[in-house]
Tab-separated table of C-alpha atoms in Angstrom:
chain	number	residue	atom	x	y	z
A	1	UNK	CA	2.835	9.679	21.322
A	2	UNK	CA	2.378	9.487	17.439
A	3	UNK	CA	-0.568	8.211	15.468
A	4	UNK	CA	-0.795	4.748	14.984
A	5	UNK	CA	-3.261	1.967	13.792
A	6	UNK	CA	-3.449	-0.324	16.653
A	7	UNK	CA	-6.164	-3.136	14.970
A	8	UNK	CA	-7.353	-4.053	11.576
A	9	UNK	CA	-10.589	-5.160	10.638
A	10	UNK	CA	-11.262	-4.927	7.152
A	11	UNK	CA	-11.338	-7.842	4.509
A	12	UNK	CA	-9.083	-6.404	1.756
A	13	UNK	CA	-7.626	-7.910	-1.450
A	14	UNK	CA	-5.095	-5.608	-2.278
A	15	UNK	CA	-2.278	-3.184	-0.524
A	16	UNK	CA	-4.356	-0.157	1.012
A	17	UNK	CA	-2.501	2.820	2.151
A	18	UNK	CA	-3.793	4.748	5.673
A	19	UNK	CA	-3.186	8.275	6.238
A	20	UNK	CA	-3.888	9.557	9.844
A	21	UNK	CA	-3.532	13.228	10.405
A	22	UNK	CA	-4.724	15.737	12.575
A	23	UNK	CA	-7.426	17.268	11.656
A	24	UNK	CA	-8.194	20.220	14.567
A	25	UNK	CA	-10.421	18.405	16.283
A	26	UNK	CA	-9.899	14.625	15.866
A	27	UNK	CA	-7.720	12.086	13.791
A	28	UNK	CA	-8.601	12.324	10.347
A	29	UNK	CA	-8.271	9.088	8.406
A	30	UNK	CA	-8.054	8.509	4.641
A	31	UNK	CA	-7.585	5.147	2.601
A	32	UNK	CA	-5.738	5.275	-0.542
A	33	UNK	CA	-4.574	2.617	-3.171
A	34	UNK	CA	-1.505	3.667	-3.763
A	35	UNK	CA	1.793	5.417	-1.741
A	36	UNK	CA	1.525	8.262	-4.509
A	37	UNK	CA	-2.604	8.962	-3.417
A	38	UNK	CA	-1.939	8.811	0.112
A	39	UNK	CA	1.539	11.354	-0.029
A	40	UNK	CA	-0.614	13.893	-1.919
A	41	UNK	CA	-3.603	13.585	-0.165
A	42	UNK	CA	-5.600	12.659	-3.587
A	43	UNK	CA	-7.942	9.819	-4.813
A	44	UNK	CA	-8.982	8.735	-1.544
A	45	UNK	CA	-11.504	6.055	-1.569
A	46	UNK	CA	-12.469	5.862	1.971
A	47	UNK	CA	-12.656	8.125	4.982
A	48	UNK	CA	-13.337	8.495	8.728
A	49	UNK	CA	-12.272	10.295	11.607
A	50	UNK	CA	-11.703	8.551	15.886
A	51	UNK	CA	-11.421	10.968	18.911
A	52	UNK	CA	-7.966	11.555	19.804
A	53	UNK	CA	-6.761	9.104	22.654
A	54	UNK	CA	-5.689	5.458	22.621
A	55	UNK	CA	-7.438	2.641	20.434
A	56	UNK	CA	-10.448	5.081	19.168
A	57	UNK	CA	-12.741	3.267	16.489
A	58	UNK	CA	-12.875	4.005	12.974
A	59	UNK	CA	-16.173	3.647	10.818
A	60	UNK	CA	-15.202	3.845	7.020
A	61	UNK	CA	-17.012	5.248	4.321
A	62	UNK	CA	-17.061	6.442	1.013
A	63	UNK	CA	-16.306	5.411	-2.854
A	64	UNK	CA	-15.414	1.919	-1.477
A	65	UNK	CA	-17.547	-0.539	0.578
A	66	UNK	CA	-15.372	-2.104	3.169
A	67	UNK	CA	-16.734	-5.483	4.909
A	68	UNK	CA	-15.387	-6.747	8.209
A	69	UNK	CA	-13.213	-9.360	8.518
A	70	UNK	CA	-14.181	-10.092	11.507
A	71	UNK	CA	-18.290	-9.342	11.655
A	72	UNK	CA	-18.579	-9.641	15.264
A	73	UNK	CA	-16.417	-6.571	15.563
A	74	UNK	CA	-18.030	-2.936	15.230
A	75	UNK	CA	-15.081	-0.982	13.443
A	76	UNK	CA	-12.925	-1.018	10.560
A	77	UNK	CA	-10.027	0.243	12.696
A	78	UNK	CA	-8.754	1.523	15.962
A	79	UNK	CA	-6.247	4.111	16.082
A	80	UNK	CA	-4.437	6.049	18.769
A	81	UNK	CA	-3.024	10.082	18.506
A	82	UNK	CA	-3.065	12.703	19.895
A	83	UNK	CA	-3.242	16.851	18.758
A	84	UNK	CA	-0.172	17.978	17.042
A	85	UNK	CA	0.937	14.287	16.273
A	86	UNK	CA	2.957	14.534	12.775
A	87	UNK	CA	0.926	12.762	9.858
A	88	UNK	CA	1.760	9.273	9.236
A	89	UNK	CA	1.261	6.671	6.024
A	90	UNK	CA	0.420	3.125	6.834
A	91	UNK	CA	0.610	0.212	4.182
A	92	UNK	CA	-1.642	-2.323	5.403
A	93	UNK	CA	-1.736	-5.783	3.490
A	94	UNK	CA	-4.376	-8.400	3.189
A	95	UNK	CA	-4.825	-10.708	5.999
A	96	UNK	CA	-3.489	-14.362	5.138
A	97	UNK	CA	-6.787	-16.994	4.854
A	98	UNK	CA	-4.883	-20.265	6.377
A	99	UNK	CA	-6.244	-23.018	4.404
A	100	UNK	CA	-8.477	-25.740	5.830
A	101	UNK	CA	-7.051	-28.668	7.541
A	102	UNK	CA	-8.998	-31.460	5.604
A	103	UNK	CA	-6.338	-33.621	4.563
A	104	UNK	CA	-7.300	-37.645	5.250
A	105	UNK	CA	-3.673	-37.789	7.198
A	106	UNK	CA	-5.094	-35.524	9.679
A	107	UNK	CA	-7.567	-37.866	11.492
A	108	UNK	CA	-6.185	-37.940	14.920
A	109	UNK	CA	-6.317	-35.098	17.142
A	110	UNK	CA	-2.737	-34.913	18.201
A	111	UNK	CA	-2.067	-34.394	14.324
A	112	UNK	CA	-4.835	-31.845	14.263
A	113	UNK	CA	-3.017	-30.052	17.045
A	114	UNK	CA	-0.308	-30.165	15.449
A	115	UNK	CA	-0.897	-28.911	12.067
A	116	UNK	CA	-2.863	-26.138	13.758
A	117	UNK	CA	-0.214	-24.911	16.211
A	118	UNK	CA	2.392	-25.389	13.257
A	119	UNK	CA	-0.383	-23.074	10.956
A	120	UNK	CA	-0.500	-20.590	14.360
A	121	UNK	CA	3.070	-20.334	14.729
A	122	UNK	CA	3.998	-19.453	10.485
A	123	UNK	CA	1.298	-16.787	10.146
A	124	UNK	CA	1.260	-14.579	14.064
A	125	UNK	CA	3.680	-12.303	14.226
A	126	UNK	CA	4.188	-9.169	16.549
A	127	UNK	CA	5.774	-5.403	16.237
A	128	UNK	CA	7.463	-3.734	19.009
A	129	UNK	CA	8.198	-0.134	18.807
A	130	UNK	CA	11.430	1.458	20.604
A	131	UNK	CA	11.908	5.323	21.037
A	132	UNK	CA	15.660	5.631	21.157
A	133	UNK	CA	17.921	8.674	21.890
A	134	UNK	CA	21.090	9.238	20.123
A	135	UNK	CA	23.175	11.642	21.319
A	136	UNK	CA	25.141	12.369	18.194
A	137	UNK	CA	22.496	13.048	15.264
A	138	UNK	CA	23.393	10.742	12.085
A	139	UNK	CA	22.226	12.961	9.192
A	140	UNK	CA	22.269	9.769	6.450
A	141	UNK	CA	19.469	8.015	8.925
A	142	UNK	CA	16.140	7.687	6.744
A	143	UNK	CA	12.613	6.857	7.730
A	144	UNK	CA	12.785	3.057	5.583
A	145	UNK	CA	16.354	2.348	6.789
A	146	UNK	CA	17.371	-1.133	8.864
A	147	UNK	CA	19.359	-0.441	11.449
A	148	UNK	CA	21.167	-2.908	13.799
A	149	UNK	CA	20.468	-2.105	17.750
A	150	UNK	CA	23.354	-3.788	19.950
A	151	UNK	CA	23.461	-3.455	23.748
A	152	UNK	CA	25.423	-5.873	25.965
A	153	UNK	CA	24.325	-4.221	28.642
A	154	UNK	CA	20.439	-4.771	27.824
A	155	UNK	CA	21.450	-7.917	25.870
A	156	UNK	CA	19.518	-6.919	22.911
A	157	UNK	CA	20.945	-7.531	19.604
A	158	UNK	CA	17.893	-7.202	16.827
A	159	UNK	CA	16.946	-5.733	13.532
A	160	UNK	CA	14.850	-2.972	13.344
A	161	UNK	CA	13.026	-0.587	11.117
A	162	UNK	CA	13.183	3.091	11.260
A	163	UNK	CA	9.599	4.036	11.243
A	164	UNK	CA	9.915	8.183	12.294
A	165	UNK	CA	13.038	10.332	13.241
A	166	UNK	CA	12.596	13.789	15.572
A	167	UNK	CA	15.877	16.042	16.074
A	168	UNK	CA	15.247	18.299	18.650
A	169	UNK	CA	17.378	20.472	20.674
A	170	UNK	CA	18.889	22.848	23.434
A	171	UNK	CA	21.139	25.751	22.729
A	172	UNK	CA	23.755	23.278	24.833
A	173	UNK	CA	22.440	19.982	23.092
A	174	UNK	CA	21.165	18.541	19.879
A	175	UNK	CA	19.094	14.951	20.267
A	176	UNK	CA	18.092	12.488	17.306
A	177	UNK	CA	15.420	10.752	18.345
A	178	UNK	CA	14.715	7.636	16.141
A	179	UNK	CA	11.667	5.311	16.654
A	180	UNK	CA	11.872	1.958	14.754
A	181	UNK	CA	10.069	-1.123	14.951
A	182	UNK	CA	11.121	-4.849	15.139
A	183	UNK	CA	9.037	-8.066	14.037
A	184	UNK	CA	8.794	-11.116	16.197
A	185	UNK	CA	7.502	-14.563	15.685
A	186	UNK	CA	5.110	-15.293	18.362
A	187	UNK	CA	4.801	-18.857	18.716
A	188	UNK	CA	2.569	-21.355	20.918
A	189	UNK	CA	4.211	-23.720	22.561
């Protein structure tokens, strides 16, 4: 497993950056404004810590007041680690406000349905993560790069982000293993 944020709760304006690292004892997390902050562990301008384990809250406090976006919920983040997971960055962007359907067009309710499923479908997306072996390590890989997954076999034929790379080895084997992440449109039908 590696740390991840697996919800989002806060009602930001700008880029934040999330640091989650282990601490000893639990996940440590930091919020920076910038890539630079969160590299060198500087400036932070909110903190928290979550039990190790999958989707742990996270309270946040510090310099900067966070609200909710969603009130009703009781964190400002769930994250999942465990001990000895390798410290990841996480930019997080604002959360798109869809505007209000209150155009005089939209007085029937199959056009209400349908500018809301059309609103639905343009702003949910999802991520899914793939751990993938290679058997011959590809030293010019970088955590950043797209890479192009084909498999007739699976049928799978996708871009995907590397998000963390792990060579590790045998005295009779080397393996790179790459973990990337792909985007997909979830619609409603």
């Amino acid at each position: 497993m590696s740390f991840s944020i697996v919800d989002w709760n806060i009602q930001a304006d700008d880029t934040l950056y999330i640091g989650l690292a282990d601490s000893g004892s639990d996940i440590s997390v930091t919020v920076h404004d910038s890539e630079s902050a969160a590299q060198s562990g500087t400036g932070g301008i909110a903190s928290g810590s979550a039990a190790y384990g999958t989707g742990s809250t996270v309270i946040l406090s510090g310099s900067s007041s966070f609200t909710f976006f969603n009130a009703s919920l009781d964190h400002h983040l769930k994250v999942s680690g465990e001990s000895g997971d390798e410290t990841k960055i996480f930019q997080v962007s604002p959360s798109a406000d869809l505007p209000e359907i209150s155009n005089s067009i939209y007085q029937s309710e199959s056009l209400i349905q349908r500018r809301a499923t059309y609103e639905i479908n343009a702003h949910t997306h999802t991520s899914k993560i793939r751990d993938i072996s290679i058997a011959n390590p590809i030293p010019s890989l970088k955590i950043g790069d797209v890479v192009q997954i084909q498999s007739t076999r699976r049928g799978i034929n996708v871009l995907t982000t590397i998000t963390n790379l792990t060579i590790s080895g045998t005295p009779d084997s080397i393996v790179n293993t790459v973990e990337t992440v792909e985007y997909v449109d979830l619609t409603k039908d």
